PDB file of C-alpha atoms in Angstrom:
ATOM      1  CA  GLY D   1      -0.040   0.001  -0.029  1.00 48.00           C
ATOM      2  CA  ASP D   2       0.957   3.671   0.177  1.00 52.00           C
ATOM      3  CA  LYS D   3       3.700   4.306   2.584  1.00 54.00           C
ATOM      4  CA  ASP D   4       4.219   7.609   4.511  1.00 53.00           C
ATOM      5  CA  LYS D   5       7.661   8.860   5.181  1.00 58.00           C
ATOM      6  CA  GLY D   6       8.114   6.782   8.298  1.00 60.00           C
ATOM      7  CA  GLY D   7       7.397   3.641   6.260  1.00 63.00           C
ATOM      8  CA  MET D   8       4.014   2.859   7.880  1.00 68.00           C
ATOM      9  CA  ASP D   9       1.173   1.947   5.454  1.00 78.00           C
ATOM     10  CA  VAL D  10      -1.396   4.773   5.298  1.00 75.00           C
ATOM     11  CA  ARG D  11      -4.270   2.445   5.775  1.00 77.00           C
ATOM     12  CA  GLU D  12      -2.585   1.122   8.913  1.00 79.00           C
ATOM     13  CA  ALA D  13      -2.170   4.604  10.253  1.00 76.00           C
ATOM     14  CA  GLN D  14      -5.796   5.265   9.504  1.00 77.00           C
ATOM     15  CA  ALA D  15      -6.856   2.066  11.397  1.00 75.00           C
ATOM     16  CA  MET D  16      -4.634   2.980  14.193  1.00 77.00           C
ATOM     17  CA  ALA D  17      -6.230   6.448  14.458  1.00 73.00           C
ATOM     18  CA  VAL D  18      -9.703   4.914  14.519  1.00 72.00           C
ATOM     19  CA  ASN D  19      -8.612   2.395  17.183  1.00 70.00           C
ATOM     20  CA  LEU D  20      -7.219   5.195  19.374  1.00 71.00           C
ATOM     21  CA  ASP D  21     -10.626   7.184  18.804  1.00 75.00           C
ATOM     22  CA  MET D  22      -8.679  10.126  17.265  1.00 81.00           C
ATOM     23  CA  HIS D  23     -11.700  10.939  15.239  1.00 83.00           C
ATOM     24  CA  GLY D  24     -13.741  11.119  18.530  1.00 89.00           C
ATOM     25  CA  ALA D  25     -11.230  13.521  19.948  1.00 91.00           C
ATOM     26  CA  VAL D  26     -11.392  15.702  16.762  1.00 92.00           C
ATOM     27  CA  LEU D  27     -15.099  15.644  16.696  1.00 93.00           C
ATOM     28  CA  SER D  28     -15.227  16.802  20.379  1.00 93.00           C
ATOM     29  CA  ILE D  29     -12.899  19.739  19.470  1.00 95.00           C
ATOM     30  CA  LEU D  30     -14.996  20.648  16.456  1.00 95.00           C
ATOM     31  CA  GLY D  31     -18.093  20.476  18.678  1.00 94.00           C
ATOM     32  CA  LEU D  32     -16.884  23.488  20.738  1.00 95.00           C
ATOM     33  CA  PRO D  33     -18.433  26.882  19.921  1.00 94.00           C
ATOM     34  CA  LEU D  34     -16.693  29.220  17.584  1.00 96.00           C
ATOM     35  CA  ALA D  35     -18.147  32.702  17.544  1.00 96.00           C
ATOM     36  CA  ARG D  36     -17.835  34.574  14.357  1.00 96.00           C
ATOM     37  CA  GLN D  37     -18.123  38.200  13.306  1.00 96.00           C
ATOM     38  CA  LEU D  38     -20.375  38.444  10.282  1.00 92.00           C
ATOM     39  CA  SER D  39     -18.850  40.228   7.409  1.00 89.00           C
ATOM     40  CA  LYS D  40     -20.446  43.404   6.228  1.00 88.00           C
ATOM     41  CA  LYS D  41     -18.944  43.175   2.762  1.00 85.00           C
ATOM     42  CA  ILE D  42     -20.522  41.132   0.158  1.00 79.00           C
ATOM     43  CA  GLY D  43     -18.424  38.117  -0.735  1.00 76.00           C
ATOM     44  CA  GLU D  44     -16.152  38.413   2.174  1.00 84.00           C
ATOM     45  CA  LEU D  45     -15.726  35.581   4.672  1.00 88.00           C
ATOM     46  CA  ASP D  46     -16.688  35.863   8.296  1.00 92.00           C
ATOM     47  CA  LYS D  47     -14.066  36.308  10.893  1.00 96.00           C
ATOM     48  CA  ALA D  48     -13.634  33.972  13.823  1.00 97.00           C
ATOM     49  CA  LEU D  49     -13.555  35.807  17.069  1.00 98.00           C
ATOM     50  CA  ASP D  50     -11.112  33.343  18.716  1.00 98.00           C
ATOM     51  CA  GLY D  51      -8.084  32.999  16.459  1.00 97.00           C
ATOM     52  CA  ASP D  52      -6.527  30.313  18.501  1.00 98.00           C
ATOM     53  CA  ARG D  53      -9.648  28.152  18.367  1.00 98.00           C
ATOM     54  CA  ARG D  54     -10.016  28.841  14.747  1.00 98.00           C
ATOM     55  CA  ASP D  55      -6.386  27.560  14.123  1.00 98.00           C
ATOM     56  CA  LEU D  56      -7.190  24.463  16.342  1.00 97.00           C
ATOM     57  CA  PHE D  57     -10.266  23.827  14.140  1.00 98.00           C
ATOM     58  CA  SER D  58      -8.166  24.302  10.952  1.00 97.00           C
ATOM     59  CA  LEU D  59      -5.742  21.547  12.139  1.00 96.00           C
ATOM     60  CA  CYS D  60      -8.670  19.356  12.947  1.00 96.00           C
ATOM     61  CA  HIS D  61     -10.162  19.796   9.445  1.00 96.00           C
ATOM     62  CA  SER D  62      -6.802  18.958   7.937  1.00 95.00           C
ATOM     63  CA  LEU D  63      -6.594  15.807   9.997  1.00 93.00           C
ATOM     64  CA  VAL D  64     -10.153  14.751   9.109  1.00 94.00           C
ATOM     65  CA  GLN D  65      -9.338  15.256   5.377  1.00 94.00           C
ATOM     66  CA  ARG D  66      -6.258  13.079   5.642  1.00 91.00           C
ATOM     67  CA  LEU D  67      -7.939  10.431   7.652  1.00 91.00           C
ATOM     68  CA  CYS D  68     -10.864  10.114   5.126  1.00 92.00           C
ATOM     69  CA  LYS D  69      -8.643   9.823   2.017  1.00 89.00           C
ATOM     70  CA  GLY D  70      -9.279   6.476   0.545  1.00 86.00           C
ATOM     71  CA  SER D  71     -10.908   5.103   3.873  1.00 89.00           C
ATOM     72  CA  ARG D  72     -14.541   4.241   3.549  1.00 91.00           C
ATOM     73  CA  MET D  73     -14.461   3.066   7.163  1.00 90.00           C
ATOM     74  CA  VAL D  74     -13.354   6.563   8.338  1.00 92.00           C
ATOM     75  CA  GLN D  75     -15.868   8.209   6.060  1.00 93.00           C
ATOM     76  CA  ALA D  76     -18.628   6.138   7.459  1.00 92.00           C
ATOM     77  CA  LEU D  77     -17.601   6.993  11.061  1.00 92.00           C
ATOM     78  CA  LEU D  78     -17.483  10.761  10.222  1.00 94.00           C
ATOM     79  CA  TYR D  79     -20.381  11.131   7.869  1.00 92.00           C
ATOM     80  CA  PRO D  80     -23.026  11.340  10.757  1.00 92.00           C
ATOM     81  CA  HIS D  81     -21.162  14.319  12.040  1.00 92.00           C
ATOM     82  CA  ALA D  82     -20.889  16.339   8.885  1.00 88.00           C
ATOM     83  CA  ALA D  83     -24.011  18.450   9.630  1.00 84.00           C
ATOM     84  CA  GLY D  84     -22.222  19.796  12.872  1.00 88.00           C
ATOM     85  CA  MET D  85     -19.292  20.760  10.758  1.00 90.00           C
ATOM     86  CA  GLN D  86     -21.420  22.599   8.191  1.00 86.00           C
ATOM     87  CA  LYS D  87     -22.140  25.405  10.799  1.00 89.00           C
ATOM     88  CA  HIS D  88     -18.598  26.590  10.469  1.00 92.00           C
ATOM     89  CA  MET D  89     -18.768  27.213   6.706  1.00 88.00           C
ATOM     90  CA  GLY D  90     -17.920  30.681   5.645  1.00 88.00           C
ATOM     91  CA  ILE D  91     -15.431  31.372   8.362  1.00 93.00           C
ATOM     92  CA  GLY D  92     -12.154  32.561   7.103  1.00 92.00           C
ATOM     93  CA  GLY D  93      -9.173  30.249   7.969  1.00 94.00           C
ATOM     94  CA  LEU D  94     -11.406  27.137   7.901  1.00 94.00           C
ATOM     95  CA  ASP D  95     -11.596  24.775   4.995  1.00 89.00           C
ATOM     96  CA  VAL D  96     -14.885  23.062   6.049  1.00 90.00           C
ATOM     97  CA  GLU D  97     -15.924  22.573   2.402  1.00 86.00           C
ATOM     98  CA  SER D  98     -12.909  20.342   1.648  1.00 88.00           C
ATOM     99  CA  THR D  99     -13.517  18.435   4.835  1.00 92.00           C
ATOM    100  CA  LEU D 100     -17.132  17.712   3.764  1.00 88.00           C
ATOM    101  CA  ALA D 101     -15.962  16.649   0.319  1.00 86.00           C
ATOM    102  CA  ALA D 102     -13.381  14.337   1.949  1.00 91.00           C
ATOM    103  CA  ILE D 103     -16.046  12.647   3.995  1.00 91.00           C
ATOM    104  CA  VAL D 104     -17.907  11.599   0.872  1.00 88.00           C
ATOM    105  CA  SER D 105     -15.270  11.614  -1.860  1.00 86.00           C
ATOM    106  CA  GLY D 106     -15.055   8.361  -3.891  1.00 85.00           C
ATOM    107  CA  ASN D 107     -17.834   6.898  -1.724  1.00 86.00           C
ATOM    108  CA  ARG D 108     -21.020   6.762  -4.018  1.00 82.00           C
ATOM    109  CA  ALA D 109     -23.268   5.426  -1.216  1.00 85.00           C
ATOM    110  CA  LEU D 110     -22.446   8.485   0.994  1.00 84.00           C
ATOM    111  CA  VAL D 111     -22.782  10.940  -1.910  1.00 79.00           C
ATOM    112  CA  GLU D 112     -26.241   9.552  -2.603  1.00 80.00           C
ATOM    113  CA  GLU D 113     -27.210   9.746   1.032  1.00 81.00           C
ATOM    114  CA  THR D 114     -26.192  13.415   1.325  1.00 78.00           C
ATOM    115  CA  GLY D 115     -29.260  14.413  -0.515  1.00 72.00           C
ATOM    116  CA  GLU D 116     -30.387  17.692  -1.851  1.00 74.00           C
ATOM    117  CA  ALA D 117     -30.089  19.693   1.413  1.00 73.00           C
ATOM    118  CA  TRP D 118     -26.346  19.237   1.694  1.00 72.00           C
ATOM    119  CA  ILE D 119     -25.701  20.050  -1.923  1.00 75.00           C
ATOM    120  CA  SER D 120     -28.053  23.019  -1.640  1.00 78.00           C
ATOM    121  CA  LEU D 121     -26.196  24.320   1.382  1.00 76.00           C
ATOM    122  CA  MET D 122     -22.782  24.028  -0.475  1.00 75.00           C
ATOM    123  CA  PHE D 123     -24.111  26.009  -3.317  1.00 76.00           C
ATOM    124  CA  LYS D 124     -25.886  28.620  -1.156  1.00 78.00           C
ATOM    125  CA  THR D 125     -22.568  29.117   0.789  1.00 76.00           C
ATOM    126  CA  MET D 126     -20.697  29.537  -2.451  1.00 74.00           C
ATOM    127  CA  ALA D 127     -23.255  32.034  -3.656  1.00 75.00           C
ATOM    128  CA  GLN D 128     -23.197  33.949  -0.319  1.00 73.00           C
ATOM    129  CA  TYR D 129     -19.445  34.284  -0.319  1.00 71.00           C
ATOM    130  CA  GLN D 130     -19.350  34.496  -4.165  1.00 66.00           C
ATOM    131  CA  ALA D 131     -17.379  31.311  -4.501  1.00 57.00           C
ATOM    132  CA  ARG D 132     -14.121  33.233  -4.151  1.00 58.00           C
ATOM    133  CA  ARG D 133     -12.273  30.162  -3.258  1.00 61.00           C
ATOM    134  CA  ALA D 134     -11.522  27.708  -6.080  1.00 64.00           C
ATOM    135  CA  ARG D 135     -11.332  24.885  -3.489  1.00 65.00           C
ATOM    136  CA  TRP D 136     -15.095  25.311  -2.887  1.00 67.00           C
ATOM    137  CA  LEU D 137     -15.777  24.356  -6.337  1.00 69.00           C
ATOM    138  CA  GLU D 138     -13.378  21.353  -5.996  1.00 70.00           C
ATOM    139  CA  ALA D 139     -15.190  20.492  -2.807  1.00 69.00           C
ATOM    140  CA  ALA D 140     -18.573  20.466  -4.657  1.00 71.00           C
ATOM    141  CA  MET D 141     -17.306  18.168  -7.321  1.00 73.00           C
ATOM    142  CA  PRO D 142     -17.776  14.884  -5.462  1.00 72.00           C
ATOM    143  CA  LEU D 143     -21.393  15.879  -4.680  1.00 69.00           C
ATOM    144  CA  VAL D 144     -22.376  16.670  -8.231  1.00 69.00           C
ATOM    145  CA  CYS D 145     -20.004  14.412 -10.155  1.00 64.00           C
ATOM    146  CA  PRO D 146     -19.535  11.188  -8.055  1.00 56.00           C
TER     147      PRO D 146
END
């Protein structure tokens, strides 16, 4: 399989993370509140009021994206928690959209389960913030082109 720089198989590392309940710890962190200052400018992202927490959330999103890559097991574990992650869409410094895409990417069953509401939320968010980030369009791809 794919090896990381330390020689451990990526799937082994993903399984180890699941066995250690790393996803549970990350979900606990992402469940914490993150107050935002709503932007007054059209197309501008909202600002997190707690920069340290935003940075912690950003790292959590990066980890979730990596854990999900090529692992249907991890995707299935995280999918039920995606709605909670959606509340942070539109906050500058957070790549929630790519996290949501990673949770369903390459997993047709989960893409079909997302339904119209999730896809609609992604597109409404892109419209609200004028899709100024190319990665938002990339994040929407697994939902509309599975």
